[in-house]
Amino acid sequence: MGGYELRQRIRAGEFNGQTSGQCPGYQQANVVILPASSADDFLRYCVSNPKPCPILAVGEPGQAKLTQLGHDVDIRRDIPAYRVFRHGEAVASCDNIMDLWQSDFVAFVLGCSFSFEAALQRAGITIGHIAAQRNVPMYITQIPTQAAGSFSGPLVVSMRAFNPAQAIRAIVLSERYPHAHGAPVHIGDPTAIGIADIHQPDFGDPPVLQDGDIAVFWACGVTPQLALRQAAPALAITHQPGHMLITDLPTDGTIT
Amino acid sequence: MGGYELRQRIRAGEFNGQTSGQCPGYQQANVVILPASSADDFLRYCVSNPKPCPILAVGEPGQAKLTQLGHDVDIRRDIPAYRVFRHGEAVASCDNIMDLWQSDFVAFVLGCSFSFEAALQRAGITIGHIAAQRNVPMYITQIPTQAAGSFSGPLVVSMRAFNPAQAIRAIVLSERYPHAHGAPVHIGDPTAIGIADIHQPDFGDPPVLQDGDIAVFWACGVTPQLALRQAAPALAITHQPGHMLITDLPTDGTIT
């Protein structure tokens, strides 16, 4: 059943927290909802930037039930918390978007890093920020994404640090999860990709770094939120960071 | 036909050079030949240390023709140059071992890094020492191998340096070639594995290093030669470094 039970609790207003660690073995996802007028450009943006924006599903205009992702999935009310953007600015949070839903809305569901993090943990690799009960540190880089229409902006990366042997293993394992951002985009010196101070992330919590660790940087699902600010459509809705859509897709399954 | 033609030229005394770049697409191999009295220990040593000693084939005692590796392969005369070890010391070189062959000799054929180097090159990754027409730098580390009988000693690694994005790709690609040493054993700081000065390798040529490069270290087929010196059997024969056995096995094929 995957996330069905938790989605039902979310729908009933009984759960509105972060989803990290919930429903292990099932893919969690980033969500971006846009009016059809912006959706074509955003689809091209995702396809052109598959590492930060791996597409799990795209709805038809007006399609609120995305049953290809799980039993009875309703994109309007099965996510613990939503963010509402008007003209590129986050203006509100809410726990469902039933009243905001429009018949021309297109839902984009994008993979997230939880899938490969679970694979690392199964391999016995400790993930610093999880062990320290912190959010993953995220950084805006100087690497540009490929622009599509009005969508553009820098690549955002998440960082996890490991000893060298575990860093090698983390690279190999994450590469097997292209729908969870795949292999890293950078390792080692953070300044090489425009990160001035690794201890001061742009999003999330400061990193957990130990002597001899190598910093490993993955493309991050926050990237499209910056592109959304750049494109500034009249209305857009996303999940609240960390409050993901839990699907019924096994993390080790194939997206078809 | 793979390496058949080149092996015939070697057998006829018409080729005795290094084999790097020869017969692209076919696996090249390290060779260790030991009397049966040492062979059991050495087999356990290889099986216990699969990253430096990936076994492609082991002959029966006295078996000189290893046709599982290619058409008419004769381990006594199809290698461009041999080294003869007595009591652990290299005492002679020769271009065939027909006169030295004993009915109790066991031939071990171990994978080499050329297979994954070819995969990196197909992926558009420049390998510094090849571009500079140098031998790969190799280093004795402080990482011990697993001992087996009298065979023991430190892990030897080869080093290739890449920019971070190519280092990530090199890790992912090499992991797909477990019979060519597989994924690296270390990345980054050489002193963490006991290499005092990366510019002074123990074997091969000084490295090609560029600003911003990350050093990537793979287990190396020279490791068993150090174990051979440690075990010091009365007689042993190997290929001359760089002068490999060329098989008919495709580098992207499966060892069965």
Coordinates of C-alpha atoms in Angstrom, one line a residue, chain A residues 7-166:
Chain A
R7 CA -1.9 10.1 2.8
Q8 CA -5.3 9.3 4.3
R9 CA -4.2 10.7 7.6
I10 CA -2.8 13.8 5.9
R11 CA -6.1 14.3 4.0
A12 CA -8.0 14.0 7.3
G13 CA -5.8 16.7 8.8
E14 CA -4.1 14.3 11.3
F15 CA -0.6 14.6 9.9
N16 CA 1.1 17.9 8.8
G17 CA 4.8 17.3 9.6
Q18 CA 8.0 16.6 7.6
T19 CA 8.0 13.3 5.8
S20 CA 11.7 12.3 6.2
G21 CA 11.8 8.7 7.5
Q22 CA 8.1 8.1 6.8
C23 CA 7.0 5.1 4.7
P24 CA 10.5 3.7 4.1
G25 CA 10.9 1.9 0.8
Y26 CA 8.5 4.3 -1.0
Q27 CA 9.4 7.2 -3.2
Q28 CA 8.8 10.7 -1.9
A29 CA 8.5 13.6 -4.2
N30 CA 8.7 17.3 -4.8
V31 CA 5.5 18.9 -6.2
V32 CA 5.1 22.0 -8.4
I33 CA 1.7 23.0 -9.6
L34 CA 1.3 25.6 -12.4
P35 CA -1.4 27.0 -14.7
A36 CA -1.3 25.6 -18.2
S37 CA 0.1 28.9 -19.5
S38 CA 3.4 28.3 -17.7
A39 CA 3.3 24.5 -17.7
D40 CA 4.8 23.9 -21.1
D41 CA 7.9 26.1 -20.3
F42 CA 8.3 24.4 -17.0
L43 CA 8.1 20.9 -18.5
R44 CA 10.8 21.9 -21.0
Y45 CA 12.8 23.3 -18.0
C46 CA 12.6 19.9 -16.2
V47 CA 13.4 17.8 -19.2
S48 CA 16.4 20.1 -19.9
N49 CA 17.6 19.8 -16.3
P50 CA 17.0 16.2 -15.3
K51 CA 19.4 16.0 -12.4
P52 CA 17.7 18.7 -10.3
C53 CA 14.3 18.0 -11.8
P54 CA 13.7 14.3 -12.4
I55 CA 10.1 13.9 -13.5
L56 CA 8.1 11.1 -11.8
A57 CA 4.8 12.3 -13.3
V58 CA 3.1 15.2 -15.0
G59 CA -0.7 15.5 -14.8
E60 CA -3.0 16.6 -17.6
P61 CA -4.4 20.1 -17.2
G62 CA -7.0 20.0 -14.4
Q63 CA -6.0 16.4 -13.3
A64 CA -6.0 16.4 -9.5
K65 CA -5.9 12.6 -9.1
L66 CA -2.5 11.2 -10.0
T67 CA -3.3 7.5 -9.5
Q68 CA -0.2 6.5 -11.5
L69 CA 1.7 7.5 -8.3
G70 CA -0.4 5.6 -5.9
H71 CA -3.8 4.5 -4.8
D72 CA -6.3 7.5 -4.9
V73 CA -3.5 10.1 -4.8
D74 CA -5.1 13.6 -4.8
I75 CA -2.5 16.3 -5.4
R76 CA -4.8 18.9 -3.9
R77 CA -4.9 17.4 -0.3
D78 CA -2.5 14.5 0.2
I79 CA 0.6 16.6 0.9
P80 CA 1.2 17.7 4.5
A81 CA 1.8 21.3 3.7
Y82 CA 1.7 23.6 0.7
R83 CA 3.3 26.9 -0.3
V84 CA 1.4 29.4 -2.4
F85 CA 3.5 31.7 -4.7
R86 CA 2.1 34.8 -6.4
H87 CA 4.3 36.5 -9.0
G88 CA 7.2 34.4 -7.8
E89 CA 6.9 35.3 -4.1
A90 CA 5.8 32.8 -1.4
V91 CA 2.7 34.5 0.1
A92 CA 1.0 31.7 2.1
S93 CA 1.1 28.2 3.6
C94 CA -1.9 25.9 3.8
D95 CA -2.7 22.2 4.4
N96 CA -4.7 21.7 1.2
I97 CA -5.4 23.6 -2.0
M98 CA -9.0 22.5 -2.6
D99 CA -10.2 26.2 -2.8
L100 CA -7.2 27.3 -5.0
W101 CA -7.4 24.5 -7.5
Q102 CA -8.1 25.6 -11.1
S103 CA -9.2 23.6 -14.1
D104 CA -6.0 24.5 -16.0
F105 CA -3.6 23.5 -13.2
V106 CA -0.8 21.1 -14.2
A107 CA 0.9 19.1 -11.5
F108 CA 4.5 18.2 -11.7
V109 CA 5.9 15.5 -9.4
L110 CA 9.7 15.4 -9.2
G111 CA 11.9 12.8 -7.5
C112 CA 13.7 13.6 -4.2
S113 CA 16.9 12.5 -2.5
F114 CA 15.3 10.4 0.2
S115 CA 15.4 7.3 -2.2
F116 CA 19.1 7.3 -2.5
E117 CA 19.6 8.2 1.2
A118 CA 17.7 5.1 2.1
A119 CA 20.0 3.0 -0.2
L120 CA 23.1 4.5 1.5
Q121 CA 21.7 3.7 4.9
R122 CA 21.0 0.1 3.8
A123 CA 24.7 -0.1 2.8
G124 CA 25.7 0.9 6.3
I125 CA 26.7 4.4 5.5
T126 CA 25.9 7.0 8.1
I127 CA 24.4 10.2 6.8
G128 CA 25.6 13.1 9.0
H129 CA 22.6 15.4 9.0
I130 CA 20.2 12.5 9.6
A131 CA 22.3 11.2 12.5
A132 CA 22.4 14.7 13.9
Q133 CA 18.6 15.1 13.3
R134 CA 19.2 18.2 11.1
N135 CA 17.9 19.2 7.7
V136 CA 20.3 18.6 4.8
P137 CA 22.4 21.7 4.0
M138 CA 21.6 23.2 0.6
Y139 CA 23.6 25.8 -1.4
I140 CA 23.0 28.1 -4.4
T141 CA 25.9 27.4 -6.8
Q142 CA 27.4 29.4 -9.7
I143 CA 26.4 26.6 -12.0
P144 CA 23.6 27.9 -14.3
T145 CA 20.7 25.6 -15.2
Q146 CA 19.5 25.3 -18.8
A147 CA 16.8 28.1 -19.3
A148 CA 13.4 27.2 -20.8
G149 CA 11.1 30.2 -21.6
S150 CA 11.0 32.3 -18.5
F151 CA 12.3 29.6 -16.2
S152 CA 16.0 29.9 -15.4
G153 CA 18.4 30.2 -12.5
P154 CA 21.3 28.7 -10.7
L155 CA 21.6 25.0 -9.7
V156 CA 20.9 24.4 -6.0
V157 CA 22.9 21.5 -4.5
S158 CA 22.5 19.5 -1.3
M159 CA 25.7 18.4 0.5
R160 CA 26.5 15.2 2.4
A161 CA 30.0 14.6 3.8
F162 CA 31.6 11.1 4.1
N163 CA 35.0 9.5 4.6
P164 CA 36.6 8.8 1.3
A165 CA 35.6 5.1 1.1
Q166 CA 32.0 5.9 1.9

